[in-house]
mmCIF file of C-alpha atoms in Angstrom:
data_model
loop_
_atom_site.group_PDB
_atom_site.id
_atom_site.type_symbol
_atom_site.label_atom_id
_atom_site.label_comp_id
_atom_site.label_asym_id
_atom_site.label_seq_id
_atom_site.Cartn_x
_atom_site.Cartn_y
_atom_site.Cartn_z
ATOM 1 C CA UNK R 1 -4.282 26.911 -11.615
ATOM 2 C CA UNK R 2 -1.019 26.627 -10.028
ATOM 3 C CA UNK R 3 -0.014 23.296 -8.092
ATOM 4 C CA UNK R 4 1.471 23.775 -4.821
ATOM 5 C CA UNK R 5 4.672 24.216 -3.594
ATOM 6 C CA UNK R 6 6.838 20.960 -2.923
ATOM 7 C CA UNK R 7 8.383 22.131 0.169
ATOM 8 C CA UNK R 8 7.332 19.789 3.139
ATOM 9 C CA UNK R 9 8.161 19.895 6.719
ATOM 10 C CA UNK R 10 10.048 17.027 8.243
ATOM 11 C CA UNK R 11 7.373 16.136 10.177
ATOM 12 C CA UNK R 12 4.544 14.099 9.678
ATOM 13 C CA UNK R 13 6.458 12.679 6.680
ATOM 14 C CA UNK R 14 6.563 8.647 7.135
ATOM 15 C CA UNK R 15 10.220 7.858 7.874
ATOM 16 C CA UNK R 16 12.745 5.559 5.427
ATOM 17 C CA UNK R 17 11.485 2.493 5.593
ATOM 18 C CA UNK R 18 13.071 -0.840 6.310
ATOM 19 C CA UNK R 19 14.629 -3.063 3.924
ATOM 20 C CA UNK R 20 11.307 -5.067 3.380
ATOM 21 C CA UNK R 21 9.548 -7.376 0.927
ATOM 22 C CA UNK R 22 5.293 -7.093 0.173
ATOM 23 C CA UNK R 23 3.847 -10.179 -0.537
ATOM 24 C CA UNK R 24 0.038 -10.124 -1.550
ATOM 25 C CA UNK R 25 -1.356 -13.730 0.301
ATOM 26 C CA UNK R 26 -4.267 -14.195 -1.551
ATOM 27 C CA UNK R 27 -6.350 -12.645 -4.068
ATOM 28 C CA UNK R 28 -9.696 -12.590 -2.596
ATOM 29 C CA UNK R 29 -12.004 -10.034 -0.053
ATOM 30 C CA UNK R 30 -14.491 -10.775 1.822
ATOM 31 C CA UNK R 31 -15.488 -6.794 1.466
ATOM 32 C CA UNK R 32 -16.660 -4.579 -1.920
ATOM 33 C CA UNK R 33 -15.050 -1.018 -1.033
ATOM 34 C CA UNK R 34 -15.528 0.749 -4.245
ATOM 35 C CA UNK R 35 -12.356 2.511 -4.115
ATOM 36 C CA UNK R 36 -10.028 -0.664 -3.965
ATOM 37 C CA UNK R 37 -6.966 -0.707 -6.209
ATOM 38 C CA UNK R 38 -6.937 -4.329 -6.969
ATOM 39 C CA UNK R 39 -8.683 -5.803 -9.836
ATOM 40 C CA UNK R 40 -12.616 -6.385 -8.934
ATOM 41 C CA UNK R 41 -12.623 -9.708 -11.041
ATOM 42 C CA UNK R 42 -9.776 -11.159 -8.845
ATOM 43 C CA UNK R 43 -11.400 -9.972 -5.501
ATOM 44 C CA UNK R 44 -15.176 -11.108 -5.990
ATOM 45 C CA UNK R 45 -15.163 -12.990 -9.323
ATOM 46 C CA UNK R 46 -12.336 -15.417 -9.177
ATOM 47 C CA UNK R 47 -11.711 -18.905 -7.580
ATOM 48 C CA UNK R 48 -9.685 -17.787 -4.763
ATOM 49 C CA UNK R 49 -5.651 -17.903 -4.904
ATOM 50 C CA UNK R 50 -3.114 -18.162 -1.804
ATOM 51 C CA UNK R 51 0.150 -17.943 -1.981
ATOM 52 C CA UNK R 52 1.905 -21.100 -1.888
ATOM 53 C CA UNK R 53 3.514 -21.522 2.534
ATOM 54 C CA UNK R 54 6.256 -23.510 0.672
ATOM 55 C CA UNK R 55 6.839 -21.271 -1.900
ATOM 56 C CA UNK R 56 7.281 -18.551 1.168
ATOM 57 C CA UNK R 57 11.190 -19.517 2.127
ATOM 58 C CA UNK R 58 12.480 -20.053 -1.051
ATOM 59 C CA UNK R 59 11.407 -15.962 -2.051
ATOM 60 C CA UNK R 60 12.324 -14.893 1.017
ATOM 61 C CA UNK R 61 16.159 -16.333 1.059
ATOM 62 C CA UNK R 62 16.024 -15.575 -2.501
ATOM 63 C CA UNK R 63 15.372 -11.756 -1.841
ATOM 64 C CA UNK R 64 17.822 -11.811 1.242
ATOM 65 C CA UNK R 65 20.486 -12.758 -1.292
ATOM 66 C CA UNK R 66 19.580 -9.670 -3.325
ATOM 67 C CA UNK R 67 19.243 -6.888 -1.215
ATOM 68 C CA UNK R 68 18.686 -7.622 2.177
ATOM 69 C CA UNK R 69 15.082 -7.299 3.855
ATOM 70 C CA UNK R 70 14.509 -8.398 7.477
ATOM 71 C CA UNK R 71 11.021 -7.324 7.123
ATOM 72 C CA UNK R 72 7.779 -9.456 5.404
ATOM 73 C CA UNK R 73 4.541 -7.062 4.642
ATOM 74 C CA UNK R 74 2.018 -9.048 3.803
ATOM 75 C CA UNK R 75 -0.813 -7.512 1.448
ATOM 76 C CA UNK R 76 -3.776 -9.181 -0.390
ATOM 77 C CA UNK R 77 -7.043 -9.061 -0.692
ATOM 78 C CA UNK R 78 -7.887 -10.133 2.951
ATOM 79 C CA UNK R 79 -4.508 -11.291 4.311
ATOM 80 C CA UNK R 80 -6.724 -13.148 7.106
ATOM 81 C CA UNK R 81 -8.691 -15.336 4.675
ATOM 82 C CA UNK R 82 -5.264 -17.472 3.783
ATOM 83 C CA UNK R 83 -5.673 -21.135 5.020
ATOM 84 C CA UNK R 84 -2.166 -21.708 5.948
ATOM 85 C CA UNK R 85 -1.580 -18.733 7.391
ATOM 86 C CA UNK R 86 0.244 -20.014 10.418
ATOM 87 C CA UNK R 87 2.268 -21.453 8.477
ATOM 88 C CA UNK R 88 3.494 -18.461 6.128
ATOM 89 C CA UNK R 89 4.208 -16.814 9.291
ATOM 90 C CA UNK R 90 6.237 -20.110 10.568
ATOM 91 C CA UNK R 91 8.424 -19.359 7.166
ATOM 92 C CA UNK R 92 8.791 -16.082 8.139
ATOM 93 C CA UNK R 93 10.122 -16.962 11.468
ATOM 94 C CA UNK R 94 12.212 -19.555 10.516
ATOM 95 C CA UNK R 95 13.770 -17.092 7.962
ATOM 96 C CA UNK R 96 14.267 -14.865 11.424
ATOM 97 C CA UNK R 97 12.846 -11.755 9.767
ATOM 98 C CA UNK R 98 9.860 -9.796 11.159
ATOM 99 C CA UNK R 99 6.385 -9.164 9.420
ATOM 100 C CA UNK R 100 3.039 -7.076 9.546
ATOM 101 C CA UNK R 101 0.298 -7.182 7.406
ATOM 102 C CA UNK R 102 -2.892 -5.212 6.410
ATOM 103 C CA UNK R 103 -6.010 -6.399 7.249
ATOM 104 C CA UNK R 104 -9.984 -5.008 7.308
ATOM 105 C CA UNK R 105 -10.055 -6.748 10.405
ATOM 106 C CA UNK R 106 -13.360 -9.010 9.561
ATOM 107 C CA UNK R 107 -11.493 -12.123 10.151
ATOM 108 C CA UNK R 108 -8.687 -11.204 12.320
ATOM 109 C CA UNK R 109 -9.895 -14.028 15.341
ATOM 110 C CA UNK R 110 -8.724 -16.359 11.960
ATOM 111 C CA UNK R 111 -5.158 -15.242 12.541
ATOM 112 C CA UNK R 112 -4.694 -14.177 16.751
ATOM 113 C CA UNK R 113 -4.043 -17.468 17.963
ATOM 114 C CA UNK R 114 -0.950 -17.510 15.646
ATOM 115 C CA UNK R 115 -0.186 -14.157 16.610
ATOM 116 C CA UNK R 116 0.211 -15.080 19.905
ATOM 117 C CA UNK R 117 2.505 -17.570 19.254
ATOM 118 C CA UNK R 118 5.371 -15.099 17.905
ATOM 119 C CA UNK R 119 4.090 -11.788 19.061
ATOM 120 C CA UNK R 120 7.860 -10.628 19.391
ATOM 121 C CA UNK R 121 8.232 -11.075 15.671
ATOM 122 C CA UNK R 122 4.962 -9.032 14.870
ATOM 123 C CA UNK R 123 6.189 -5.550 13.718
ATOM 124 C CA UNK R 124 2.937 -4.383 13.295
ATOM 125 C CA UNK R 125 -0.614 -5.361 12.162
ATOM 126 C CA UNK R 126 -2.299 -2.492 10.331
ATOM 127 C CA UNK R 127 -6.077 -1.904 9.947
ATOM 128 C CA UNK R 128 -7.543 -0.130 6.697
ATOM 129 C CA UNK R 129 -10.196 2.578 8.420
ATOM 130 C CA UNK R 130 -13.216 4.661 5.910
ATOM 131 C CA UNK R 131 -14.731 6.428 8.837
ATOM 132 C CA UNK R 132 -14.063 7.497 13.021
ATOM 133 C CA UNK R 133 -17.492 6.181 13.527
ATOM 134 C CA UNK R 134 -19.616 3.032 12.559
ATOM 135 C CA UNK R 135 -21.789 4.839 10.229
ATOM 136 C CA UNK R 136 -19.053 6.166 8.371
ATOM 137 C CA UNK R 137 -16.619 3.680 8.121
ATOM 138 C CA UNK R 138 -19.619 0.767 7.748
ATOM 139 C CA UNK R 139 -21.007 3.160 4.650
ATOM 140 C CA UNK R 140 -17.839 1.603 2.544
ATOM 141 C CA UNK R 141 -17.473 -1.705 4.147
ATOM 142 C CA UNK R 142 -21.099 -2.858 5.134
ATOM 143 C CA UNK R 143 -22.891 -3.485 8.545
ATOM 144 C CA UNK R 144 -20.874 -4.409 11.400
ATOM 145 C CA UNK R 145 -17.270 -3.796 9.920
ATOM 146 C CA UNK R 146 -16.680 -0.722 12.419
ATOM 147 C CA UNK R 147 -17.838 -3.612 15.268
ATOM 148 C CA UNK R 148 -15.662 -5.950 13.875
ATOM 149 C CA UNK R 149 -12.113 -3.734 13.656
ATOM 150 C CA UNK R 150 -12.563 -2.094 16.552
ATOM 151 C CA UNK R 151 -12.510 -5.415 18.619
ATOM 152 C CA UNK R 152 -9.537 -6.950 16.629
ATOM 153 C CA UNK R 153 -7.555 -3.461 17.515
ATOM 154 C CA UNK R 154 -8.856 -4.045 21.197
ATOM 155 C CA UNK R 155 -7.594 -7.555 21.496
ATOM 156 C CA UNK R 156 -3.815 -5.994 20.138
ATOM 157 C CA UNK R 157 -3.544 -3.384 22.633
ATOM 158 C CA UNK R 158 -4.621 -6.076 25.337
ATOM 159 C CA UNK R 159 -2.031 -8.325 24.339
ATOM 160 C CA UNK R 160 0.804 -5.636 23.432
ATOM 161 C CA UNK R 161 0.625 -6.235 19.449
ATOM 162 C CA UNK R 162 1.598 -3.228 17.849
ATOM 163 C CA UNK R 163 -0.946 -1.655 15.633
ATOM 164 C CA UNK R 164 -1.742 1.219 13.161
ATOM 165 C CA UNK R 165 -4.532 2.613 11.507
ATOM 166 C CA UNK R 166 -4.336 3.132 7.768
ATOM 167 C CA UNK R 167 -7.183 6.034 6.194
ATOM 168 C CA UNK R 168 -7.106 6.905 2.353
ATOM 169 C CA UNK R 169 -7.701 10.748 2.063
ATOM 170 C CA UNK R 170 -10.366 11.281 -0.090
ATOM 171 C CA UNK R 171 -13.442 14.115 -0.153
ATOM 172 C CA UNK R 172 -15.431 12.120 2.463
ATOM 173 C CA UNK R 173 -12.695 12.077 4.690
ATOM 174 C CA UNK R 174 -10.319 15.143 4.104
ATOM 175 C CA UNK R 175 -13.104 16.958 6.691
ATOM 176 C CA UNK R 176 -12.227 14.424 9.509
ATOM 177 C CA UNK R 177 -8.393 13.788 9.914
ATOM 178 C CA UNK R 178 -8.656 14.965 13.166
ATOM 179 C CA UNK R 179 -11.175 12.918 14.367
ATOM 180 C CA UNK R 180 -9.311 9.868 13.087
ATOM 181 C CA UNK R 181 -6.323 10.841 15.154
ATOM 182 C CA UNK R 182 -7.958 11.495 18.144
ATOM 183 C CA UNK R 183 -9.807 8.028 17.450
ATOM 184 C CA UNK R 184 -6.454 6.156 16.601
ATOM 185 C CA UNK R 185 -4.899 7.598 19.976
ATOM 186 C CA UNK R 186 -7.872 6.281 22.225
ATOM 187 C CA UNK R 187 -7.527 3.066 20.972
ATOM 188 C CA UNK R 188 -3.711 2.805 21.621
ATOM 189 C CA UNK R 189 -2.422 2.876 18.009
ATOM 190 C CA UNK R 190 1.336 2.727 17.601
ATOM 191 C CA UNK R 191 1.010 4.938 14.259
ATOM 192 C CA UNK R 192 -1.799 6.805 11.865
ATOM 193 C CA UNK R 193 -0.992 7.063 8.229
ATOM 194 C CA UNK R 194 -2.628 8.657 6.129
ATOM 195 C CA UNK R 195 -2.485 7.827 2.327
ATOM 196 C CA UNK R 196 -3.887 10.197 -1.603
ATOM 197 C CA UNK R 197 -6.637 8.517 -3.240
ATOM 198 C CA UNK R 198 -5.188 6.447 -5.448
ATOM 199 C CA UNK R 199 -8.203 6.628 -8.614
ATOM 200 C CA UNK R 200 -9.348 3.616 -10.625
ATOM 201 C CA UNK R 201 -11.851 5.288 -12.815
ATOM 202 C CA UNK R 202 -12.987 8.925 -14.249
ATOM 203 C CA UNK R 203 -15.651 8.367 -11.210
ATOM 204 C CA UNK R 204 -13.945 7.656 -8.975
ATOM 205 C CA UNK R 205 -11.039 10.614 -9.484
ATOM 206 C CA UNK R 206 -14.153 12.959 -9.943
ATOM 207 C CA UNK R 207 -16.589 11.380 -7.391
ATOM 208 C CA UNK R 208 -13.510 11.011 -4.533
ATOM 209 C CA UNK R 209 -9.974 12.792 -5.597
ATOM 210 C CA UNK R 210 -9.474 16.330 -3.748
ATOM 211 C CA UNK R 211 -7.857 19.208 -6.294
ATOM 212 C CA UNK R 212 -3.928 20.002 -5.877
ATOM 213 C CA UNK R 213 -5.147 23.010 -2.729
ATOM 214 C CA UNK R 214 -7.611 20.747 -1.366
ATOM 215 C CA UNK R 215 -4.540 18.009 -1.360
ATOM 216 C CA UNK R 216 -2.389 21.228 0.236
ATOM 217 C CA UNK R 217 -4.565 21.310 2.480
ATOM 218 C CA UNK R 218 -5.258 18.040 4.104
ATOM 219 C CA UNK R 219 -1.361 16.901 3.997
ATOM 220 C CA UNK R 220 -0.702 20.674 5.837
ATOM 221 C CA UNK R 221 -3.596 19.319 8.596
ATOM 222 C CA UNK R 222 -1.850 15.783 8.401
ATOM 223 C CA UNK R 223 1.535 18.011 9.531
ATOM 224 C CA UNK R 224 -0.372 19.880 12.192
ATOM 225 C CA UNK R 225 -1.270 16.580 14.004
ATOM 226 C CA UNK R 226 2.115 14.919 13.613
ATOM 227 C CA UNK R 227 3.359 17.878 15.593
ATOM 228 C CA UNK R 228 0.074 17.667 18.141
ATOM 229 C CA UNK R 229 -0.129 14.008 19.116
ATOM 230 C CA UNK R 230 2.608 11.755 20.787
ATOM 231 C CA UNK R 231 1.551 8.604 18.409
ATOM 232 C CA UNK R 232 3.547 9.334 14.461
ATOM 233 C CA UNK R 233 1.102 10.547 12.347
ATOM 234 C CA UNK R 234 2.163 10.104 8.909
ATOM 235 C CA UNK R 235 1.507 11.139 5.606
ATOM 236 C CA UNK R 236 3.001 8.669 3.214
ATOM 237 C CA UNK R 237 4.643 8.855 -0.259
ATOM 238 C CA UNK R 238 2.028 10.321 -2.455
ATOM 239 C CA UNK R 239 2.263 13.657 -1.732
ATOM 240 C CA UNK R 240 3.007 16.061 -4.251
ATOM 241 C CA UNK R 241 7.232 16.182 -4.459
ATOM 242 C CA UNK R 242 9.237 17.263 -7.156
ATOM 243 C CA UNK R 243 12.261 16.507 -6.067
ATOM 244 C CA UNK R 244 13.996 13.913 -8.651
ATOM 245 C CA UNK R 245 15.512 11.855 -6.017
ATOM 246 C CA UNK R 246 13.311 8.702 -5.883
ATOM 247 C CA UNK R 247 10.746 9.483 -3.484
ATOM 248 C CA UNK R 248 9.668 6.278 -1.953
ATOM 249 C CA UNK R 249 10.714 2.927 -1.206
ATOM 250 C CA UNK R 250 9.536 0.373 -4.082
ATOM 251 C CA UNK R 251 12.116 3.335 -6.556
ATOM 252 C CA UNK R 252 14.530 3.765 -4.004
ATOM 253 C CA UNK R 253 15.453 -0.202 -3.519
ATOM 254 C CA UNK R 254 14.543 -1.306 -0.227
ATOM 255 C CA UNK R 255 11.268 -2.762 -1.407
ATOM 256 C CA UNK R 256 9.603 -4.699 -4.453
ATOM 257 C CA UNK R 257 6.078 -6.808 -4.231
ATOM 258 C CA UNK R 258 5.720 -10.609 -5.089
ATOM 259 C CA UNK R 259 1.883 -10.824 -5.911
ATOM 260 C CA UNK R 260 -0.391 -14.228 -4.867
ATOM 261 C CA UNK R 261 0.667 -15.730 -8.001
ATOM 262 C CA UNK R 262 4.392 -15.717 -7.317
ATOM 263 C CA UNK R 263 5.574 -13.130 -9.925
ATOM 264 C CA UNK R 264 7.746 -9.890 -8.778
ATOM 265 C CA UNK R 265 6.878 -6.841 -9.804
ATOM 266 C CA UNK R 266 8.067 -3.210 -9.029
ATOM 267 C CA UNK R 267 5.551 -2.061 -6.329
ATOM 268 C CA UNK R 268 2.329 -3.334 -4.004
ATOM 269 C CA UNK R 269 0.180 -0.282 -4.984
ATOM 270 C CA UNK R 270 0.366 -1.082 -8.844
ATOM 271 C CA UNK R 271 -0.700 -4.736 -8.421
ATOM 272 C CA UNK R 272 -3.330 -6.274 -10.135
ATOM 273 C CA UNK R 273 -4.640 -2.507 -10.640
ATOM 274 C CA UNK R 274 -8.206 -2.287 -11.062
ATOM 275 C CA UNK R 275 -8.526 -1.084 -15.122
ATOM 276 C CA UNK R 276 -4.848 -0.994 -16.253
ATOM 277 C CA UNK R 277 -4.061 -2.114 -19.911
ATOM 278 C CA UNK R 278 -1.425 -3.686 -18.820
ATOM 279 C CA UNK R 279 1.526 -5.170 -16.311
ATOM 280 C CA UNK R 280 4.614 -3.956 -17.386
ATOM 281 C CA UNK R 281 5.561 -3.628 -13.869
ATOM 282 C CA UNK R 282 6.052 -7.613 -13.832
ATOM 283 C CA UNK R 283 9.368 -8.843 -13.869
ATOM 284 C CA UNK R 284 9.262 -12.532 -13.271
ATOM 285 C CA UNK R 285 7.565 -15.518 -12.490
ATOM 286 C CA UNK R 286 9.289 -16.907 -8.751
ATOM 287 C CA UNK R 287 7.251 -20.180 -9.004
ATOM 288 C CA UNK R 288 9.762 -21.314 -11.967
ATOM 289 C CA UNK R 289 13.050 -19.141 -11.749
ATOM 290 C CA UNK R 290 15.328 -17.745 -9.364
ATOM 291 C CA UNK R 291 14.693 -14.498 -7.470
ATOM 292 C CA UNK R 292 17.901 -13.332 -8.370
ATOM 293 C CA UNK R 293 17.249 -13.528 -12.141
ATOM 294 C CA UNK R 294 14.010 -11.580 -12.248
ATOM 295 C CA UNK R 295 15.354 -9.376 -9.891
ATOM 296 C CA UNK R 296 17.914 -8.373 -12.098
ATOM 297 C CA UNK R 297 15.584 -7.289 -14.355
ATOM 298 C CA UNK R 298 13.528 -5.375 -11.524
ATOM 299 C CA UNK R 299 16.764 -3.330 -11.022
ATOM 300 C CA UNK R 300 16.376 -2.164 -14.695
ATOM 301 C CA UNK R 301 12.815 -1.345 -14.328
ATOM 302 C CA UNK R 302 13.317 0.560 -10.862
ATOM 303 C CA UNK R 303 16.377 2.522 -13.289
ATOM 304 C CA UNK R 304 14.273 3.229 -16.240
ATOM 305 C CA UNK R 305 11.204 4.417 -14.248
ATOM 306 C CA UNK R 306 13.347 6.708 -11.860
ATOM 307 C CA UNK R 307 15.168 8.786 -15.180
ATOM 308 C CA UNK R 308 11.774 8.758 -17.003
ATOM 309 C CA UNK R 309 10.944 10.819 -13.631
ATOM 310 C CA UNK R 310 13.555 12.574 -13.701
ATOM 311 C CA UNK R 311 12.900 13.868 -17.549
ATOM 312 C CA UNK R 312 9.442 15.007 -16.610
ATOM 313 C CA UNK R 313 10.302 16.665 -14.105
ATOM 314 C CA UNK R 314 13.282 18.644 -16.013
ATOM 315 C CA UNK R 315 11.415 19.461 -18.807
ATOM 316 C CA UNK R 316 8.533 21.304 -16.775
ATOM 317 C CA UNK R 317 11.275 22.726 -15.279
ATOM 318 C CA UNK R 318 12.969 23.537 -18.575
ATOM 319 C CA UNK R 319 9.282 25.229 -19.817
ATOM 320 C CA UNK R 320 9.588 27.396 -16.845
ATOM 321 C CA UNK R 321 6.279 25.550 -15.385
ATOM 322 C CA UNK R 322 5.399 23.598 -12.363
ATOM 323 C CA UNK R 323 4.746 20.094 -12.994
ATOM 324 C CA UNK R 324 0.871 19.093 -12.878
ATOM 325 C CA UNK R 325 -0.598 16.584 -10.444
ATOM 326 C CA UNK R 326 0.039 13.485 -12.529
ATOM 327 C CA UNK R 327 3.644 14.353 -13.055
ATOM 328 C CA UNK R 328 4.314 15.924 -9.173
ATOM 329 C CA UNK R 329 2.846 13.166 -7.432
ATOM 330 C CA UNK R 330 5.153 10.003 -7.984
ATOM 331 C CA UNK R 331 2.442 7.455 -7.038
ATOM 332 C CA UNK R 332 0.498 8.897 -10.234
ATOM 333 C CA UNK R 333 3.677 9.496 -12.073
ATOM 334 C CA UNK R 334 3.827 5.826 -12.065
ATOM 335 C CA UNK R 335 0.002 4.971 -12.628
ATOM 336 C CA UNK R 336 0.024 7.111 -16.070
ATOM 337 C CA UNK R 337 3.778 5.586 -16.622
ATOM 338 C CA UNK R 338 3.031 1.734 -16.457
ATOM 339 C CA UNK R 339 -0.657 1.931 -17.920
ATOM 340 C CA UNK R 340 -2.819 1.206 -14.846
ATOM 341 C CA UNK R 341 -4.844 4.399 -15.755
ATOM 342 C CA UNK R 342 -5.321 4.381 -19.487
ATOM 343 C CA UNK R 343 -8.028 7.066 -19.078
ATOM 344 C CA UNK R 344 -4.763 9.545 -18.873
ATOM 345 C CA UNK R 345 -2.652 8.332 -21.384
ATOM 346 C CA UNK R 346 0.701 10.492 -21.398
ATOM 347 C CA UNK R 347 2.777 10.095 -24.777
ATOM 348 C CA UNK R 348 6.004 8.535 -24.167
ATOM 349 C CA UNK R 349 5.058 7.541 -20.460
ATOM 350 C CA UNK R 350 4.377 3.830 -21.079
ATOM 351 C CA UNK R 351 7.491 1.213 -20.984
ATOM 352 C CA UNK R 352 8.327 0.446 -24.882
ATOM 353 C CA UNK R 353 8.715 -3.317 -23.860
ATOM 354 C CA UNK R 354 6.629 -5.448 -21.069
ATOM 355 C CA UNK R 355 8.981 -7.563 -19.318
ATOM 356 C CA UNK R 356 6.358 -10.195 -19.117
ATOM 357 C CA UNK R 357 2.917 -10.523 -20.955
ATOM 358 C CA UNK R 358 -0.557 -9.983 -19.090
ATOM 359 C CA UNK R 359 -2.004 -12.961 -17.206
ATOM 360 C CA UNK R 360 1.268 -15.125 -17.587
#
């Protein structure tokens, strides 16, 4: 079975991103979605963790220095759950940079008063979506979630917040990316992006993950309502491409992550990845040395993990074949690559040396 073409059209495609940093606030959820990424003993079965408010300014001047972001995404867990957050968003501010942050929307009341404050230096607050209607999206994320979300989108549009919608594309919801648009544009949403299944098991990838035409298929749908609706619809970086230019942010340079414990690493998505045998993705620990020091090392990581594209790509290229799934999407590229999938082991994919041992 052939995979499909790379050839995309320019729309629909999410657009080059700011310079920005991701930093993961806490490590905790108040949900169980059985398709998270992040590790399920950190979520549900660990004393809970939150990045430290005056840790926030000293990584953020610290990543100015090195390359320049005006722009703070914060990730967790729940972002909303983090007791100071007023005050990481005070840092923020004071650092006169921007920030957004992805929430389930459960706790958002926790966090609008100190919205309101700033709302000028909100860029955007983004809400993870499983479903257009309450019994879908409450299936994954439990009675009264759909309740919940749509209210904390409601009070945004009221008070001129920006906010998107973020849905994973998996087989219960490739059927209904219309629906989620037309739902996204009722409710005043600034964007809709649309993300690949990103697996965590066999089960999961069998249970949940479309095939390569099935994939065709929804991202050619995805295109078809970017060119329909006023509001961006976007697919983002996921997609099958084989083109060796680095094909999203965290390998082209204008991003990197800084997880709740204060170490950098390469890229939010392979984070504390539910499964993985390892973190070579981890470059430093920011709680005891400089940003510019680990980054330094992140720029070698970001180098190695771009050419070790690059040779995949070239030798299917070289066997007269077209690249397979795990090779032509760079978001699995890079799961197979830095272990977070050991199911799929790929000789030669895994980094020879960990820049910093597991659980440090």
């Amino acid at each position: 079975m052939n995979v499909p073409s790379s050839t995309r059209p320019a729309e629909g495609l999410a657009p080059p991103p700011a310079r920005r940093i991701t930093v993961e606030l806490t490590n905790i959820c108040n949900l169980h979605c059985g398709y998270c990424v992040r590790d399920d003993d950190d979520l549900h079965h660990s004393p809970g963790k939150f990045f430290p408010a005056d840790l926030m300014r000293k990584v953020l001047r610290g990543a100015r220095a090195a390359y320049g972001p005006t722009y703070v995404s914060f990730t967790g867990g729940e972002v909303t759950l983090h007791p100071r957050f007023g005050d990481i968003i005070d840092a923020v501010i004071a650092e006169g940079m921007e920030f957004g942050f992805v929430t389930n929307g459960w706790h958002f009341d926790r966090v609008y008063e100190a919205l309101l404050r700033r709302p000028e230096s909100v860029r955007v607050v983004a809400f993870s979506l499983d479903g257009a209607t309450r019994e879908a999206h409450d299936r994954w994320r439990g009675e009264g979630s759909f309740v919940r979300v749509v209210r904390a989108m409601a009070r945004c549009h009221a008070s001129g917040i920006k906010f998107a919608l973020k849905v994973g594309i998996r087989r219960d919801t490739a059927q209904h990316l219309q629906e989620f648009a037309l739902f996204a544009a009722r409710l005043g949403a600034s964007t809709l992006q649309f993300a690949h299944l990103l697996p965590t098991s066999p089960g999961v990838e069998a249970e949940s993950a479309l095939t390569p035409f099935e994939r065709r298929e929804a991202e050619e749908e995805v295109m078809l309502l970017a060119n329909i609706f006023k509001m961006p619809v976007r697919l983002v970086p996921g997609y099958y491409n084989i083109d060796p230019a680095p094909p999203c942010d965290a390998l082209d340079g204008t991003t990197c992550n800084v997880d709740f414990r204060g170490r950098l690493s390469l890229c939010c998505n392979l984070s504390g990845y539910r499964g993985a045998a390892g973190e070579p993705d981890v470059v430093g620990d920011l709680t005891s040395e400089e940003f510019s020091t680990a980054y330094e090392r992140l720029l070698r990581v970001r180098e190695e993990q771009n050419e070790r594209r690059r040779r995949a790509l070239a030798d299917a290229a070289g066997a007269g074949r077209e690249p397979d799934l795990y090779v032509g999407s760079p978001c699995l590229f890079c799961l197979v690559s830095f272990g977070k999938v050991p199911w799929r082991p790929v000789a030669g994919a895994a980094r020879s040396l960990p820049v910093l041992p597991a659980g440090v």
